Coordinates of C-alpha atoms in Angstrom, one line a residue:
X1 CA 185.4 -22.9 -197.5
X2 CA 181.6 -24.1 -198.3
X3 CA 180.4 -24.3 -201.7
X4 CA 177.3 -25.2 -202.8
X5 CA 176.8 -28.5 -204.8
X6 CA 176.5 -27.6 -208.3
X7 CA 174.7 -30.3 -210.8
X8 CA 175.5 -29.6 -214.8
X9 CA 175.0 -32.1 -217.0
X10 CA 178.3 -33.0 -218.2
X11 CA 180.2 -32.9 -214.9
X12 CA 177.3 -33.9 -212.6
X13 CA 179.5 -36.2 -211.3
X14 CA 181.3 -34.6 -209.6
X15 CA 179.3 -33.0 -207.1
X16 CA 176.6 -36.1 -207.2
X17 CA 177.1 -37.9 -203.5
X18 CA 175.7 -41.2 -202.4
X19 CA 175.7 -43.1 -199.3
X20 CA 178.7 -44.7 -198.1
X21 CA 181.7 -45.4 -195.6
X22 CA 185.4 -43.9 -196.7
X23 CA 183.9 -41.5 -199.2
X24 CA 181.7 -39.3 -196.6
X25 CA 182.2 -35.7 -196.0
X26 CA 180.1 -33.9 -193.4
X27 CA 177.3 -31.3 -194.2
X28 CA 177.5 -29.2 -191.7
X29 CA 176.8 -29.2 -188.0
X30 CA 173.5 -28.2 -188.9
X31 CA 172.2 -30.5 -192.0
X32 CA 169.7 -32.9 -192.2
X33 CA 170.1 -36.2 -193.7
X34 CA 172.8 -38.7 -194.2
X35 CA 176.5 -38.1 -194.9
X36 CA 177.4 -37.4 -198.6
X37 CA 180.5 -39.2 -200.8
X38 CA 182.8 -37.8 -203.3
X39 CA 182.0 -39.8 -206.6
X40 CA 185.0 -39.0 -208.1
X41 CA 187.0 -41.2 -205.3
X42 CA 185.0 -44.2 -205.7
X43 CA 185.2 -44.3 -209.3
X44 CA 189.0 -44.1 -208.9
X45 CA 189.0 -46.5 -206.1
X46 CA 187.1 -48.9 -208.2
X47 CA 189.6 -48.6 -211.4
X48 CA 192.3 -49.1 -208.2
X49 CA 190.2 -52.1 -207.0
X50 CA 190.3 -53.9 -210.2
X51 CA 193.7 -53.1 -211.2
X52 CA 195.6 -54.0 -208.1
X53 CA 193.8 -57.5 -209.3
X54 CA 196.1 -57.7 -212.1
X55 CA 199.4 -58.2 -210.4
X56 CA 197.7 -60.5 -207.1
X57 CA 196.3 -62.8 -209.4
X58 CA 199.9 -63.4 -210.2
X59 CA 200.9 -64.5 -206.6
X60 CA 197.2 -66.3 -206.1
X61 CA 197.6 -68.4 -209.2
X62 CA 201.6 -68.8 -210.0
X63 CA 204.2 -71.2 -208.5
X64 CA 207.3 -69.1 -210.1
X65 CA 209.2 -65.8 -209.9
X66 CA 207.6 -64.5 -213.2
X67 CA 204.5 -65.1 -214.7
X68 CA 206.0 -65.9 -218.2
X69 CA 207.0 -69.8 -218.7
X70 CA 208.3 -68.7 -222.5
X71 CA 211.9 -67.8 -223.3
X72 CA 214.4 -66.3 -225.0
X73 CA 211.8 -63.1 -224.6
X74 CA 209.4 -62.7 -228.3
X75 CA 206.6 -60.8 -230.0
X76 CA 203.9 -62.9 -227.9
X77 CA 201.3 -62.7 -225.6
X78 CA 203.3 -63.2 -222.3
X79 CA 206.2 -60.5 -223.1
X80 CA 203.7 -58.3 -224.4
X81 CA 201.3 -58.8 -221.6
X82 CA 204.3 -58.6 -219.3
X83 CA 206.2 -55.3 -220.7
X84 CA 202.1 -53.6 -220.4
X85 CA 202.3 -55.1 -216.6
X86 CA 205.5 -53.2 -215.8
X87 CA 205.1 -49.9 -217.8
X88 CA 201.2 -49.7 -216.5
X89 CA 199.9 -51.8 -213.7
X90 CA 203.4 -52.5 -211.7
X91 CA 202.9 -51.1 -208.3
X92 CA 200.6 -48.4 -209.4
X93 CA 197.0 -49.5 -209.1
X94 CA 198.4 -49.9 -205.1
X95 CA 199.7 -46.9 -205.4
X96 CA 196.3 -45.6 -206.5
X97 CA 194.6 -47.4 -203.7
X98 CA 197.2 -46.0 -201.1
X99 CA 196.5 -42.5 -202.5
X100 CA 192.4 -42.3 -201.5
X101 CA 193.7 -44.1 -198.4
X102 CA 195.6 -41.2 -197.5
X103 CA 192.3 -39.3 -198.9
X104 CA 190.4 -41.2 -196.7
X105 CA 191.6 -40.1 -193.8
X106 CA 191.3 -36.1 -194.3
X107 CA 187.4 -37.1 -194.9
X108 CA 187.2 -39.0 -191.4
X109 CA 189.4 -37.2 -189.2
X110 CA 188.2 -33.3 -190.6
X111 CA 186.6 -32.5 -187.0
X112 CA 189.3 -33.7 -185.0
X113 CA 190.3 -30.3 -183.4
X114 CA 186.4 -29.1 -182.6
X115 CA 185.1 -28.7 -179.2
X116 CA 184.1 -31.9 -178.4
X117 CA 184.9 -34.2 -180.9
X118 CA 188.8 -34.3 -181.6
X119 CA 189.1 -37.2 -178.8
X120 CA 186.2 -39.2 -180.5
X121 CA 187.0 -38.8 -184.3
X122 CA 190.7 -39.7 -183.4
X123 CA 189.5 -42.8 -181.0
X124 CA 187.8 -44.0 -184.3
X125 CA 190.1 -43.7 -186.9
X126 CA 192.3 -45.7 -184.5
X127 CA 190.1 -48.6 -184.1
X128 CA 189.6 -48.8 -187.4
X129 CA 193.2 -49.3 -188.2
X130 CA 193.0 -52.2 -185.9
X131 CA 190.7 -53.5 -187.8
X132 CA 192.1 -53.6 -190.4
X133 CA 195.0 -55.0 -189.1
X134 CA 192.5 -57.9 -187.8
X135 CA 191.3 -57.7 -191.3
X136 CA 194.6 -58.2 -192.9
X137 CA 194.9 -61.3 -190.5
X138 CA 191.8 -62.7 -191.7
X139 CA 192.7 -62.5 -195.2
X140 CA 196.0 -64.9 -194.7
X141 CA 194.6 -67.2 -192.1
X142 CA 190.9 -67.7 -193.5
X143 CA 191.4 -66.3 -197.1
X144 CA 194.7 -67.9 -197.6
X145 CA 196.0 -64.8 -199.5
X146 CA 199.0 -63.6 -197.6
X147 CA 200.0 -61.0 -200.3
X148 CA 197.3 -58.4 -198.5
X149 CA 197.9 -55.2 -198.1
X150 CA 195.5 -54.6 -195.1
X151 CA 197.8 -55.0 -192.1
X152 CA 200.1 -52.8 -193.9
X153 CA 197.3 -49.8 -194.1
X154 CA 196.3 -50.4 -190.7
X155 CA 200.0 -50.1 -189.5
X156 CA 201.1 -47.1 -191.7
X157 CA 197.2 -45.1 -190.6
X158 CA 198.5 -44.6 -186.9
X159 CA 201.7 -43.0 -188.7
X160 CA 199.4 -40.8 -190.6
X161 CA 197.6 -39.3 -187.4
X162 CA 201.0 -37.1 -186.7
X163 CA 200.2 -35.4 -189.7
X164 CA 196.8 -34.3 -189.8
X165 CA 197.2 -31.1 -189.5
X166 CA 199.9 -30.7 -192.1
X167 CA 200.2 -28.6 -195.0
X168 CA 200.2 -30.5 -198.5
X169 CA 203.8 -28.9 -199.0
X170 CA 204.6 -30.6 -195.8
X171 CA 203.1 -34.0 -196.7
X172 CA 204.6 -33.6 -200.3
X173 CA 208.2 -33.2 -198.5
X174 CA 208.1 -36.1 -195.6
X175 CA 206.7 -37.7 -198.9
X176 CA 209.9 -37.2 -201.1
X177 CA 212.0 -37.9 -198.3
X178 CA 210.4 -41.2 -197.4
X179 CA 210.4 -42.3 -201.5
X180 CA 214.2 -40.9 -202.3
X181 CA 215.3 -43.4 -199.0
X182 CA 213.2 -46.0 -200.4
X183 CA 214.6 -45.5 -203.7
X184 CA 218.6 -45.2 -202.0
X185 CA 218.0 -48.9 -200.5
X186 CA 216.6 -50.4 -203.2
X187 CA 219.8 -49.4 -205.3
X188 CA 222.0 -50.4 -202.7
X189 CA 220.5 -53.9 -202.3
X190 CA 220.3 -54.8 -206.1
X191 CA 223.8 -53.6 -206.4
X192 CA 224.7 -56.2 -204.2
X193 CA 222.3 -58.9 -205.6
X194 CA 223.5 -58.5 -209.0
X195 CA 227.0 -58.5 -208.5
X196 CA 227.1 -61.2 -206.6
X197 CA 224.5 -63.4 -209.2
X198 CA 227.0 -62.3 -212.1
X199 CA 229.7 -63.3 -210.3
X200 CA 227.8 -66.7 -209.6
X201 CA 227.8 -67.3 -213.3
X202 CA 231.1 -66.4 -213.7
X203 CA 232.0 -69.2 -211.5
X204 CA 229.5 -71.5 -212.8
X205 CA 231.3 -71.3 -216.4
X206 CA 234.9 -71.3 -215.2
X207 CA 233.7 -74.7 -213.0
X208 CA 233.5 -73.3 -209.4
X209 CA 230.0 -74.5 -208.7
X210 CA 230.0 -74.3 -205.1
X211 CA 231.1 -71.0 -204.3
X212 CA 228.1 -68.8 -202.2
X213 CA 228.0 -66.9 -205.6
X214 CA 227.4 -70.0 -207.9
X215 CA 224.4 -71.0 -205.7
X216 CA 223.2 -67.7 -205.7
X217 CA 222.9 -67.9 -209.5
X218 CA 221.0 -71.1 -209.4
X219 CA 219.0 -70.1 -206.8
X220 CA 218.1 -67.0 -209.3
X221 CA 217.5 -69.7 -212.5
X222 CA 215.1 -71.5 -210.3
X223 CA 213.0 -69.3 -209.0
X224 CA 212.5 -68.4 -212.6
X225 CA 212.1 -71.1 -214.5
X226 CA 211.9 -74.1 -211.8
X227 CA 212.0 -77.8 -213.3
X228 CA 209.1 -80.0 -213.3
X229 CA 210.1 -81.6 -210.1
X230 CA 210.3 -78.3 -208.5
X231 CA 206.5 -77.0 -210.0
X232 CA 204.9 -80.6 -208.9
X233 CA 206.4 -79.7 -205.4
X234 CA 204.8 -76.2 -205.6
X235 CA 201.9 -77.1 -206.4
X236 CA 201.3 -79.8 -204.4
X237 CA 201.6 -77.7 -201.6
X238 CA 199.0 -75.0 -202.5
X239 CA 196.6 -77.5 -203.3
X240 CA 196.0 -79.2 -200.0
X241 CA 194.7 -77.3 -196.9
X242 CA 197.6 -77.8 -194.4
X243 CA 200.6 -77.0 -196.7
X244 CA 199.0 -74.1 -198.4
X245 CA 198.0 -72.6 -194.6
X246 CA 201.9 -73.2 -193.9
X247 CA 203.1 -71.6 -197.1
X248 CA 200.7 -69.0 -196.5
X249 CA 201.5 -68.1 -193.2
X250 CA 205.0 -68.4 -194.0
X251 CA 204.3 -65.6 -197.0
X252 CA 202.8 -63.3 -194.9
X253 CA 205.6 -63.4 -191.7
X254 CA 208.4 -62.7 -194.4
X255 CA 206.0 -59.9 -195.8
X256 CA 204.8 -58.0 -193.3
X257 CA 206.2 -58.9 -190.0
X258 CA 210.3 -59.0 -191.1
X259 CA 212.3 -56.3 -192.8
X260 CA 210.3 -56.6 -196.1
X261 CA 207.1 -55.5 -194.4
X262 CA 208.5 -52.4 -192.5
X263 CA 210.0 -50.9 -195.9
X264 CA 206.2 -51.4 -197.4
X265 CA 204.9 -49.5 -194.5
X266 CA 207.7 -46.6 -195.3
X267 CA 206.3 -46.7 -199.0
X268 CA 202.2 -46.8 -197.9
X269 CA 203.5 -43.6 -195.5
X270 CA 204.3 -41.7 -198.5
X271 CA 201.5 -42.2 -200.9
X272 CA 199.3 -41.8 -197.9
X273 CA 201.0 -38.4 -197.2
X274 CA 200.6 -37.6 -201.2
X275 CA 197.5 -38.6 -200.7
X276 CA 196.5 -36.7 -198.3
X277 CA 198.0 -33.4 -199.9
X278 CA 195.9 -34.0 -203.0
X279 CA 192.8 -34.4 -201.3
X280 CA 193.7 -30.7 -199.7
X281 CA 194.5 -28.9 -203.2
X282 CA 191.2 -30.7 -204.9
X283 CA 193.3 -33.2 -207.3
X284 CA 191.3 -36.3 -206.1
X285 CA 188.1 -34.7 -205.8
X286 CA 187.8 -33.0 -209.1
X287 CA 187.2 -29.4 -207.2
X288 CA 190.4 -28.3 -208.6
X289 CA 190.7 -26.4 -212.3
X290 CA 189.3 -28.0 -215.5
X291 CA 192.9 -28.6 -216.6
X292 CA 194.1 -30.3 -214.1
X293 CA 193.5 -34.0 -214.6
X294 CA 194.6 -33.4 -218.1
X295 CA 198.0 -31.4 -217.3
X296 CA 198.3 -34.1 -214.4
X297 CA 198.1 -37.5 -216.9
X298 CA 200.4 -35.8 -219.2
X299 CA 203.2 -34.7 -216.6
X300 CA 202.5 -38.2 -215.3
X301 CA 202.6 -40.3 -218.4
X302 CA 205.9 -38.2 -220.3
X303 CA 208.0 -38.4 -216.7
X304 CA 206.5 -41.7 -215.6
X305 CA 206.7 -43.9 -218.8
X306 CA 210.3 -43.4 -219.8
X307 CA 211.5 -44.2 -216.7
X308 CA 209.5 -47.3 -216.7
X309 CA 211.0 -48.6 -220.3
X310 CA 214.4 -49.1 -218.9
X311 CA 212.8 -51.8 -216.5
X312 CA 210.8 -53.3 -219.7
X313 CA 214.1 -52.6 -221.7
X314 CA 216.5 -54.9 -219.2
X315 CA 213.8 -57.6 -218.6
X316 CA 213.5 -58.4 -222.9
X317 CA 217.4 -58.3 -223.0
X318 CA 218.1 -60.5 -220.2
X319 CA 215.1 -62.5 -220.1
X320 CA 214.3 -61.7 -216.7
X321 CA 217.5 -63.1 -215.9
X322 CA 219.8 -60.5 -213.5
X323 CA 222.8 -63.0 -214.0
X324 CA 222.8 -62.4 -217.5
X325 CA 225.8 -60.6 -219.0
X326 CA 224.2 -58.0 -221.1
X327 CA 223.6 -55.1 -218.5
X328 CA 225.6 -54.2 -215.3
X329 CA 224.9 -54.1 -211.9
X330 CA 224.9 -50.3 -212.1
X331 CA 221.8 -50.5 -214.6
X332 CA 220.0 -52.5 -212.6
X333 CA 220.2 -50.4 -209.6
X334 CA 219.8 -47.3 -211.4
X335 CA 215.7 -49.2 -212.6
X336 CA 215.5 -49.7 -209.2
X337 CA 216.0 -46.5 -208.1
X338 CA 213.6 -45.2 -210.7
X339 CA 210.8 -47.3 -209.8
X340 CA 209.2 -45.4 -207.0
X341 CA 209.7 -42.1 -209.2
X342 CA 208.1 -43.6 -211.9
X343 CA 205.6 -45.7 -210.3
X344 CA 204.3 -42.3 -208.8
X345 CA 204.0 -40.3 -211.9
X346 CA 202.4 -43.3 -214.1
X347 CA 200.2 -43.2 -210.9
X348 CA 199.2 -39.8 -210.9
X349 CA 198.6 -40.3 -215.0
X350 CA 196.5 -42.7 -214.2
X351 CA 194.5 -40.6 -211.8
X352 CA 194.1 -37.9 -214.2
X353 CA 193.4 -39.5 -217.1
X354 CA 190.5 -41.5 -215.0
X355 CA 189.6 -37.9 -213.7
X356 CA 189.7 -36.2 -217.3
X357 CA 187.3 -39.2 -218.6
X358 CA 184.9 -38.6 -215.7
X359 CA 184.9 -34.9 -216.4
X360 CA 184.3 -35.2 -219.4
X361 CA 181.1 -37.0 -219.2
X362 CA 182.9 -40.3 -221.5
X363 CA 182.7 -43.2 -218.2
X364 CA 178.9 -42.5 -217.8
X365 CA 177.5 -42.4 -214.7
X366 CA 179.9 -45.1 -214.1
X367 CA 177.6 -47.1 -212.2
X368 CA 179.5 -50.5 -211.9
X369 CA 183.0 -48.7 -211.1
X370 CA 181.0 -46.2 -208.2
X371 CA 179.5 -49.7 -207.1
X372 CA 183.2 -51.8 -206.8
X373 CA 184.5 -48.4 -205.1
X374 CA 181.8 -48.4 -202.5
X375 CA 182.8 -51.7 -201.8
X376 CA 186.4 -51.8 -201.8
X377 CA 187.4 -53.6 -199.0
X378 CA 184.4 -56.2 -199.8
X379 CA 185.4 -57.2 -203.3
X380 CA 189.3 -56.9 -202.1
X381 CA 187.6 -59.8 -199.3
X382 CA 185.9 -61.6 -202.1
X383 CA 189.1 -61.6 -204.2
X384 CA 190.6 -63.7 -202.6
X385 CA 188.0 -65.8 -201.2
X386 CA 187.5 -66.4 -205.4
X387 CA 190.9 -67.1 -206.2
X388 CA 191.7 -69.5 -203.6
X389 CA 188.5 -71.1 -204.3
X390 CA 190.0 -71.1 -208.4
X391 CA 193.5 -72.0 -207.6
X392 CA 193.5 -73.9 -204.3
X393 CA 190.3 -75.5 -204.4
X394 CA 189.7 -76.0 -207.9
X395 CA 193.3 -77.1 -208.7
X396 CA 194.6 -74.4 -211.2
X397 CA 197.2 -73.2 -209.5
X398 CA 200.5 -73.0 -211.1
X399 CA 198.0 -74.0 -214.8
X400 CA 198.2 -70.6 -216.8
X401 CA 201.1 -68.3 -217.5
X402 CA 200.1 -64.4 -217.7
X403 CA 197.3 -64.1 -220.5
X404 CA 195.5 -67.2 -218.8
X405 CA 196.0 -65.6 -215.5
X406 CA 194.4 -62.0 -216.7
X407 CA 191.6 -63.9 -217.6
X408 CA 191.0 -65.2 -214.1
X409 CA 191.0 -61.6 -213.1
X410 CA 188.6 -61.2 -216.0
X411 CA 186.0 -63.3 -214.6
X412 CA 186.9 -62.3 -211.0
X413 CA 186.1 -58.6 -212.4
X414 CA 182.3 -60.0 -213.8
X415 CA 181.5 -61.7 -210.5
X416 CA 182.5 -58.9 -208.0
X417 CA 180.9 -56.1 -210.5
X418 CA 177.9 -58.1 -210.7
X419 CA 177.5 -58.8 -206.7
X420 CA 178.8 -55.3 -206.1
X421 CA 176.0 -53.9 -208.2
X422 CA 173.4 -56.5 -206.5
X423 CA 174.3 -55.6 -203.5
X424 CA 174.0 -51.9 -203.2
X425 CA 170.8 -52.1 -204.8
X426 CA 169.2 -54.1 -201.6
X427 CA 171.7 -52.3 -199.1
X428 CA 173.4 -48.8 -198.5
X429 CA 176.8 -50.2 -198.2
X430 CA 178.9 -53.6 -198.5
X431 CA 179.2 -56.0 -195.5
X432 CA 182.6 -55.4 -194.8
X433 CA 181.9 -51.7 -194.6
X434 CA 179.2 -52.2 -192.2
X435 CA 181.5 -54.6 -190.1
X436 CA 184.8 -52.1 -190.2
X437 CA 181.9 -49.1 -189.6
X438 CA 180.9 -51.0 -186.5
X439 CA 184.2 -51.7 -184.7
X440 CA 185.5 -48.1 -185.8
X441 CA 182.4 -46.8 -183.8
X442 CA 182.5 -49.3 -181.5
X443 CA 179.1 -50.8 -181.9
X444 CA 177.8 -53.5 -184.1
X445 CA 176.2 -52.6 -186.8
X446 CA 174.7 -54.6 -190.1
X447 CA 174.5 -52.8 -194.0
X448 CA 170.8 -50.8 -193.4
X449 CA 168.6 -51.6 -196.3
X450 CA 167.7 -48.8 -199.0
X451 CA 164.4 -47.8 -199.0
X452 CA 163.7 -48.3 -202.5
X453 CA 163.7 -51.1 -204.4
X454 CA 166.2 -52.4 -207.2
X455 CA 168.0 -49.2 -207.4
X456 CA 172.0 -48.8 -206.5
X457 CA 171.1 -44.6 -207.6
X458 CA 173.0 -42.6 -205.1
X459 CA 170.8 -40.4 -203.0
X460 CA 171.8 -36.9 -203.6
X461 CA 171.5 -33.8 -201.3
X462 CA 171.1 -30.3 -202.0
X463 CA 172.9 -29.3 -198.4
X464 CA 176.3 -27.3 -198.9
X465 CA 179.5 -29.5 -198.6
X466 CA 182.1 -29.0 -196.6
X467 CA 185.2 -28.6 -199.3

């Protein structure tokens, strides 16, 4: 269906479209002009941007299983930083980002079946999975951040070509199916993990110290709260070039390329798929009802949260500790298997509640987030060349437990926001836009500078769009 782009002042965002790469949507066969971009997906890819910050920074800058180096758990800054980590930011800023990538692809791929153009539109969303394959390589080899997600959204985007023509209660259903056998596994493996690390203890205590259990347990106790010796080693090794390129590519085998990797590509599927279905009803684009971001962050937030607090719940009365006597193996597996369900609903919360704000006229114009959206895969890029160049290079990794560490991402945030913003008002998109732009099309091509000068405005266009 067409309809005309609407501008009122309190929700002109949502029909005011700018210049860009993943965000276009065509205006017709028979429009003038450039292509257009759905504000409301960069603003929530920016939020995503800077949120999926929160939990890498972790990886970039820690040498330990958790980012807390305080026990028993207390009323402080780490557990409270922590328990707002798991209940908020755990998996779900990624799970943000995986939903517009999902978008994404309904936007690029929306001509596939006309005359004349299927072949090509399908020929370039293929190459650009490639490239970001290729870019997911970069990021481990040149970067040295092997905890990307690129290669994984390059793999799991051919997957999504077999459903482009689906119904959104077809992509919700593969969807469910994909996240209930996620969910199965993960109950069956930390079932298994558990047992056998209480058991470990058990033997431990009663003087077996050498049975596969016992080392098990101390392997556990290690990982969590290593001794000096063990940190010096660490961090000695991500703090000079040839060891931190073998940890890294080490990293990113075991996460991508072995059993690990495969299960994330089963979990970017889904939210791709959900993805993709909300882009069809109008969730993510804001063309739905008034009510629905708000009824969407309520159902999110009242199912999500709660089942989020028996995660939060276990790691304050264990300590992080799964050898710990004070919950059983059943309990553990049963936060497992509530962690995709509820990392999907505090996910969809999240997208309505940034949706609601937006509507509402409260984030502004949102400039700087419209800015770090449009650039996505540039700041993700600059990330990481930023906290290697903190950690690595400047010898902080393994310095700061989780309140230090968010403010790392704190200053990451100001630098990327600040370039991002510089940038767009010289050029029409980011450098790795233009570069991913050029091998999807098969051409070089270079960001094309704005006409104007020292404004990152979007253009807007009074053409119909395509919904």
């Amino acid at each position: 269906m067409v309809r005309p782009v609407v501008a009122r002042p309190r929700r002109v965002l949502w029909c005011v479209v700018s210049m860009g790469e993943s965000s276009e949507i065509s205006t017709g066969a028979g429009s003038a002009g450039p292509p257009s971009r759905i504000v409301a997906l960069d603003v929530l890819r920016g939020v995503a941007i800077c949120g999926i910050l929160l939990m890498t920074i972790c990886k970039m800058g820690g040498v330990t299983a958790s980012p807390i180096d305080r026990f028993p758990p207390a009323l402080d800054a780490q557990w409270i930083g922590w328990s707002l980590q798991t209940l908020l930011v755990d998996g779900t800023m990624r799970g943000l980002f995986t939903l517009l990538f999902g978008a994404s692809m309904v936007l690029m791929l929306r001509r596939a079946d006309d005359p004349g153009v299927g072949a090509g539109a399908i020929d370039v969303w293929a190459r650009r999975c490639l490239a970001l394959m290729a870019f997911g390589v970069v990021e481990w080899l040149v970067f040295l951040w092997p905890g990307e997600i690129l290669w994984t959204y390059g793999v799991s985007g051919f997957a999504l070509l077999a459903f482009r023509r689906a119904r959104p209660a077809v992509l919700v259903a593969v969807a469910a199916l994909l996240l209930t056998g996620l969910s199965a596994n993960a109950a069956y493996r930390t079932y298994g993990v558990v047992a056998q690390a209480q058991a470990g203890r058990i033997d431990i205590a009663a003087g077996r110290p050498d049975t596969e259990a016992a080392q098990a347990a101390r392997a556990i106790g290690d990982r969590l709260r290593p001794n000096e010796a063990t940190r010096t080693e660490a961090i000695a090794q991500r703090t000079h070039w040839l060891t931190l390129l073998r940890w890294s590519e080490r990293f990113w085998l075991e996460e991508n390329i072995g059993g690990t990797g495969w299960l994330e590509v089963a979990e970017s599927i889904a939210f791709m798929l959900l993805g993709m279905a909300l882009f069809r009803t109008g969730v993510l684009t804001g063309t739905a009802r008034h009510p629905a971001p708000a009824r969407l962050m309520i159902a999110g937030y009242a199912l999500g949260l709660p089942m989020r607090m028996l995660a939060v719940w276990l790691g304050w009365t264990s300590g992080l500790d799964i050898s710990a006597p004070v919950a059983g193996p059943a309990l553990w597996a049963l936060s497992d298997t509530l962690f995709q369900p509820g990392r999907l609903l505090v996910t969809l919360g999240h997208a309505g509640l940034i949706l609601s704000l937006l509507q509402a006229g409260w984030l502004g114009r949102a400039d700087t987030l419209r800015a770090l959206g449009r650039m996505a895969l540039s700041v993700y890029a600059l990330q990481a060349i930023l906290g290697s160049l903190i950690f690595y290079a400047g010898g902080l990794v393994g310095r700061f437990a989780l309140p230090g560490l968010w403010g790392v991402a704190l200053v990451i945030w100001l630098l990327t926001a600040a370039f991002s913003r510089w940038w767009l008002a010289r050029y029409e998109m980011g450098p790795a836009e233009a570069m991913l732009r050029g091998i999807s099309r098969g051409r070089a091509a270079w960001p094309v500078r704005r006409r104007g000068r020292g404004s990152d405005a979007p253009r807007t266009s009074a053409a119909p769009v395509a919904l």
